[in-house]
Amino acid sequence: MIDKIFDGSLLEALLNHALQFDPAAQEKLAPLEGKTISVALDMREQPWVLRVSGGRFVFEDEALSSNCDVRLRGTIGGFMRLFDQSGRSHGVNEKLYIEGDLHSAQQFQRVMASLSPDFDTVLKNRFGERLGGMLSGAIQQLRSQGESAKAGIESRLQAYFQGEDGQCATREQSNALQQRLSTLRMTLDRLDARVKRLES
């Protein structure tokens, strides 16, 4: 279930929100302009693909993943460690392999290590106080405990989506909810872009 909630548009939102609070973001991302990055985690079938454009990350078609300049693959715990500035060593199951263009891969790692994503704000804005707060707590648990936390998080999410009649939500219901949330987010993003164009 966690793979349904943490989709590519959410990853894009988290990274771009963090970039807003870094005055050197444009400079850091400049060497990666036009580059594509794929993120293949073991919790989902298809990788996410992001392109660097105008000092931001833009979610791209997953079909482009084989031609990306930088390719990341591993566990979600390993991926979350990209933002861990403590220097703490990874657990045995927290793996992340980075392949592709060496210079671009190193620059991407430097940018990620300098970011401090505000998971709480982004998740609550997208999913509401209750579910967003639960997901934010799950992210913090993944960052501190790594892969060992994943089963517990899945269990809590399953319990959250349990219906009033005691029956767990079906995969179709969960997918439908995620689709509605994604559609709403895209609509809000389009409206926000229109407002910004009108203001300028």
CSV table of C-alpha atoms in Angstrom, one decimal:
chain,number,residue,atom,x,y,z
A,1,MET,CA,0.0,0.0,0.0
A,2,ILE,CA,2.9,2.4,0.7
A,3,ASP,CA,3.9,2.2,-3.0
A,4,LYS,CA,0.4,3.5,-4.0
A,5,ILE,CA,0.7,6.6,-1.8
A,6,PHE,CA,4.3,7.5,-2.4
A,7,ASP,CA,3.9,8.2,-6.1
A,8,GLY,CA,6.1,10.2,-8.5
A,9,SER,CA,4.2,13.4,-8.2
A,10,LEU,CA,4.6,13.3,-4.4
A,11,LEU,CA,8.3,12.8,-4.8
A,12,GLU,CA,8.4,15.8,-7.2
A,13,ALA,CA,6.5,17.9,-4.6
A,14,LEU,CA,8.7,16.9,-1.7
A,15,LEU,CA,11.9,17.8,-3.6
A,16,ASN,CA,10.7,21.0,-5.0
A,17,HIS,CA,9.3,22.1,-1.7
A,18,ALA,CA,12.7,21.6,-0.1
A,19,LEU,CA,14.4,23.5,-3.0
A,20,GLN,CA,12.2,26.5,-2.2
A,21,PHE,CA,14.0,27.0,1.1
A,22,ASP,CA,17.5,26.7,-0.3
A,23,PRO,CA,18.8,30.0,-1.7
A,24,ALA,CA,21.6,28.1,-3.6
A,25,ALA,CA,19.2,25.6,-5.2
A,26,GLN,CA,19.4,27.0,-8.7
A,27,GLU,CA,23.2,27.1,-8.6
A,28,LYS,CA,23.3,23.5,-7.3
A,29,LEU,CA,21.0,22.1,-9.9
A,30,ALA,CA,22.5,24.1,-12.8
A,31,PRO,CA,24.9,21.3,-13.8
A,32,LEU,CA,22.0,18.9,-13.9
A,33,GLU,CA,19.8,21.0,-16.2
A,34,GLY,CA,18.0,18.8,-18.7
A,35,LYS,CA,19.3,15.6,-17.1
A,36,THR,CA,16.9,12.8,-16.2
A,37,ILE,CA,17.0,10.7,-13.0
A,38,SER,CA,15.2,7.4,-12.5
A,39,VAL,CA,14.4,6.1,-9.0
A,40,ALA,CA,13.7,2.3,-8.9
A,41,LEU,CA,12.7,1.2,-5.4
A,42,ASP,CA,12.0,-2.4,-4.5
A,43,MET,CA,8.5,-1.5,-3.2
A,44,ARG,CA,7.1,-0.7,-6.6
A,45,GLU,CA,7.2,-2.2,-10.1
A,46,GLN,CA,8.0,0.9,-12.2
A,47,PRO,CA,10.7,3.5,-11.5
A,48,TRP,CA,9.9,7.2,-11.0
A,49,VAL,CA,11.5,9.5,-13.6
A,50,LEU,CA,12.4,13.1,-12.8
A,51,ARG,CA,13.9,15.7,-15.1
A,52,VAL,CA,15.8,18.8,-13.9
A,53,SER,CA,14.2,21.8,-15.6
A,54,GLY,CA,14.6,25.5,-14.6
A,55,GLY,CA,16.0,24.7,-11.2
A,56,ARG,CA,13.2,22.3,-10.3
A,57,PHE,CA,12.4,18.6,-10.6
A,58,VAL,CA,9.7,17.6,-13.0
A,59,PHE,CA,8.0,14.2,-12.9
A,60,GLU,CA,8.3,12.5,-16.3
A,61,ASP,CA,6.8,9.5,-18.1
A,62,GLU,CA,8.1,6.3,-16.5
A,63,ALA,CA,8.7,4.8,-19.9
A,64,LEU,CA,11.8,6.9,-20.2
A,65,SER,CA,13.5,5.2,-17.3
A,66,SER,CA,15.9,3.1,-19.4
A,67,ASN,CA,17.5,6.2,-21.0
A,68,CYS,CA,18.1,8.3,-17.8
A,69,ASP,CA,21.4,10.0,-17.1
A,70,VAL,CA,21.3,8.9,-13.5
A,71,ARG,CA,19.7,5.7,-12.3
A,72,LEU,CA,19.0,4.9,-8.6
A,73,ARG,CA,17.8,1.5,-7.5
A,74,GLY,CA,17.5,0.0,-4.1
A,75,THR,CA,15.3,0.1,-1.0
A,76,ILE,CA,13.1,2.9,0.3
A,77,GLY,CA,15.3,3.0,3.4
A,78,GLY,CA,18.4,3.4,1.3
A,79,PHE,CA,16.7,6.2,-0.7
A,80,MET,CA,15.7,8.1,2.4
A,81,ARG,CA,19.3,8.0,3.5
A,82,LEU,CA,20.1,10.4,0.7
A,83,PHE,CA,18.7,13.1,3.0
A,84,ASP,CA,20.4,11.9,6.1
A,85,GLN,CA,23.2,14.3,7.0
A,86,SER,CA,24.2,12.6,10.2
A,87,GLY,CA,26.7,10.3,8.5
A,88,ARG,CA,25.2,7.3,10.3
A,89,SER,CA,26.0,4.0,8.5
A,90,HIS,CA,23.3,2.2,6.6
A,91,GLY,CA,21.7,-1.0,7.8
A,92,VAL,CA,22.4,-4.2,6.0
A,93,ASN,CA,19.0,-4.1,4.1
A,94,GLU,CA,19.2,-0.4,3.3
A,95,LYS,CA,20.8,-0.4,-0.1
A,96,LEU,CA,20.9,2.2,-2.8
A,97,TYR,CA,22.9,1.8,-6.0
A,98,ILE,CA,23.6,4.8,-8.2
A,99,GLU,CA,24.6,4.3,-11.9
A,100,GLY,CA,24.9,6.3,-15.0
A,101,ASP,CA,26.9,9.4,-15.8
A,102,LEU,CA,29.4,9.7,-13.0
A,103,HIS,CA,29.6,13.5,-12.8
A,104,SER,CA,25.8,13.9,-12.9
A,105,ALA,CA,25.4,11.1,-10.3
A,106,GLN,CA,27.8,12.9,-7.9
A,107,GLN,CA,26.1,16.2,-8.4
A,108,PHE,CA,22.7,14.7,-7.8
A,109,GLN,CA,24.0,13.1,-4.5
A,110,ARG,CA,25.4,16.5,-3.4
A,111,VAL,CA,22.1,18.2,-4.0
A,112,MET,CA,20.1,15.6,-2.2
A,113,ALA,CA,22.4,15.6,0.8
A,114,SER,CA,22.0,19.3,1.2
A,115,LEU,CA,18.1,19.2,1.2
A,116,SER,CA,15.9,18.9,4.2
A,117,PRO,CA,12.5,18.1,2.9
A,118,ASP,CA,9.6,19.2,5.1
A,119,PHE,CA,7.7,15.9,4.8
A,120,ASP,CA,5.1,17.0,7.4
A,121,THR,CA,3.9,20.1,5.5
A,122,VAL,CA,3.9,18.5,2.1
A,123,LEU,CA,2.1,15.3,3.2
A,124,LYS,CA,-0.5,17.2,5.3
A,125,ASN,CA,-1.2,19.5,2.4
A,126,ARG,CA,-1.8,16.6,0.1
A,127,PHE,CA,-3.5,14.1,2.3
A,128,GLY,CA,-5.0,16.1,5.2
A,129,GLU,CA,-4.0,16.3,8.8
A,130,ARG,CA,-4.8,12.7,9.9
A,131,LEU,CA,-3.4,10.7,7.0
A,132,GLY,CA,-0.7,13.2,6.2
A,133,GLY,CA,0.5,13.1,9.8
A,134,MET,CA,0.6,9.4,9.8
A,135,LEU,CA,2.6,9.3,6.6
A,136,SER,CA,5.0,12.0,7.9
A,137,GLY,CA,5.6,9.8,11.0
A,138,ALA,CA,6.1,6.8,8.7
A,139,ILE,CA,8.8,8.7,6.7
A,140,GLN,CA,10.6,9.7,9.9
A,141,GLN,CA,10.5,6.1,11.0
A,142,LEU,CA,11.9,5.0,7.7
A,143,ARG,CA,14.7,7.5,8.0
A,144,SER,CA,15.6,6.4,11.5
A,145,GLN,CA,14.9,2.7,11.4
A,146,GLY,CA,15.2,1.9,7.7
A,147,GLU,CA,13.7,-1.2,6.2
A,148,SER,CA,12.9,-2.7,9.5
A,149,ALA,CA,10.1,-0.2,9.9
A,150,LYS,CA,8.4,-1.0,6.6
A,151,ALA,CA,6.2,-3.9,7.7
A,152,GLY,CA,4.8,-1.8,10.7
A,153,ILE,CA,4.0,1.1,8.4
A,154,GLU,CA,2.2,-1.1,6.0
A,155,SER,CA,0.1,-2.5,8.8
A,156,ARG,CA,-0.8,0.9,10.1
A,157,LEU,CA,-1.8,2.1,6.6
A,158,GLN,CA,-3.9,-1.0,6.1
A,159,ALA,CA,-5.7,-0.3,9.4
A,160,TYR,CA,-6.3,3.3,8.4
A,161,PHE,CA,-8.0,2.3,5.2
A,162,GLN,CA,-10.2,-0.2,7.0
A,163,GLY,CA,-13.9,0.5,6.5
A,164,GLU,CA,-16.4,1.1,9.2
A,165,ASP,CA,-17.8,-2.4,8.7
A,166,GLY,CA,-14.4,-3.8,9.7
A,167,GLN,CA,-13.5,-4.9,6.1
A,168,CYS,CA,-10.2,-3.8,4.7
A,169,ALA,CA,-10.4,-1.5,1.6
A,170,THR,CA,-9.8,-3.4,-1.6
A,171,ARG,CA,-6.8,-2.6,-3.9
A,172,GLU,CA,-9.3,-1.1,-6.3
A,173,GLN,CA,-10.7,1.3,-3.6
A,174,SER,CA,-7.1,2.3,-2.6
A,175,ASN,CA,-6.2,2.9,-6.2
A,176,ALA,CA,-9.3,4.9,-6.8
A,177,LEU,CA,-8.6,7.1,-3.7
A,178,GLN,CA,-5.0,7.7,-4.9
A,179,GLN,CA,-6.3,8.6,-8.4
A,180,ARG,CA,-8.7,11.1,-6.9
A,181,LEU,CA,-6.0,12.6,-4.8
A,182,SER,CA,-3.6,12.8,-7.8
A,183,THR,CA,-6.3,14.4,-10.0
A,184,LEU,CA,-7.0,17.0,-7.3
A,185,ARG,CA,-3.3,17.8,-6.9
A,186,MET,CA,-2.9,18.3,-10.6
A,187,THR,CA,-6.0,20.5,-10.8
A,188,LEU,CA,-4.7,22.7,-7.9
A,189,ASP,CA,-1.2,22.9,-9.5
A,190,ARG,CA,-2.8,24.1,-12.8
A,191,LEU,CA,-4.9,26.7,-11.0
A,192,ASP,CA,-1.8,27.9,-9.1
A,193,ALA,CA,0.1,28.2,-12.3
A,194,ARG,CA,-2.7,30.3,-13.9
A,195,VAL,CA,-2.9,32.6,-10.9
A,196,LYS,CA,0.9,33.1,-11.1
A,197,ARG,CA,0.7,33.9,-14.8
A,198,LEU,CA,-2.2,36.4,-14.1
A,199,GLU,CA,-0.2,38.1,-11.3
A,200,SER,CA,2.8,38.6,-13.6
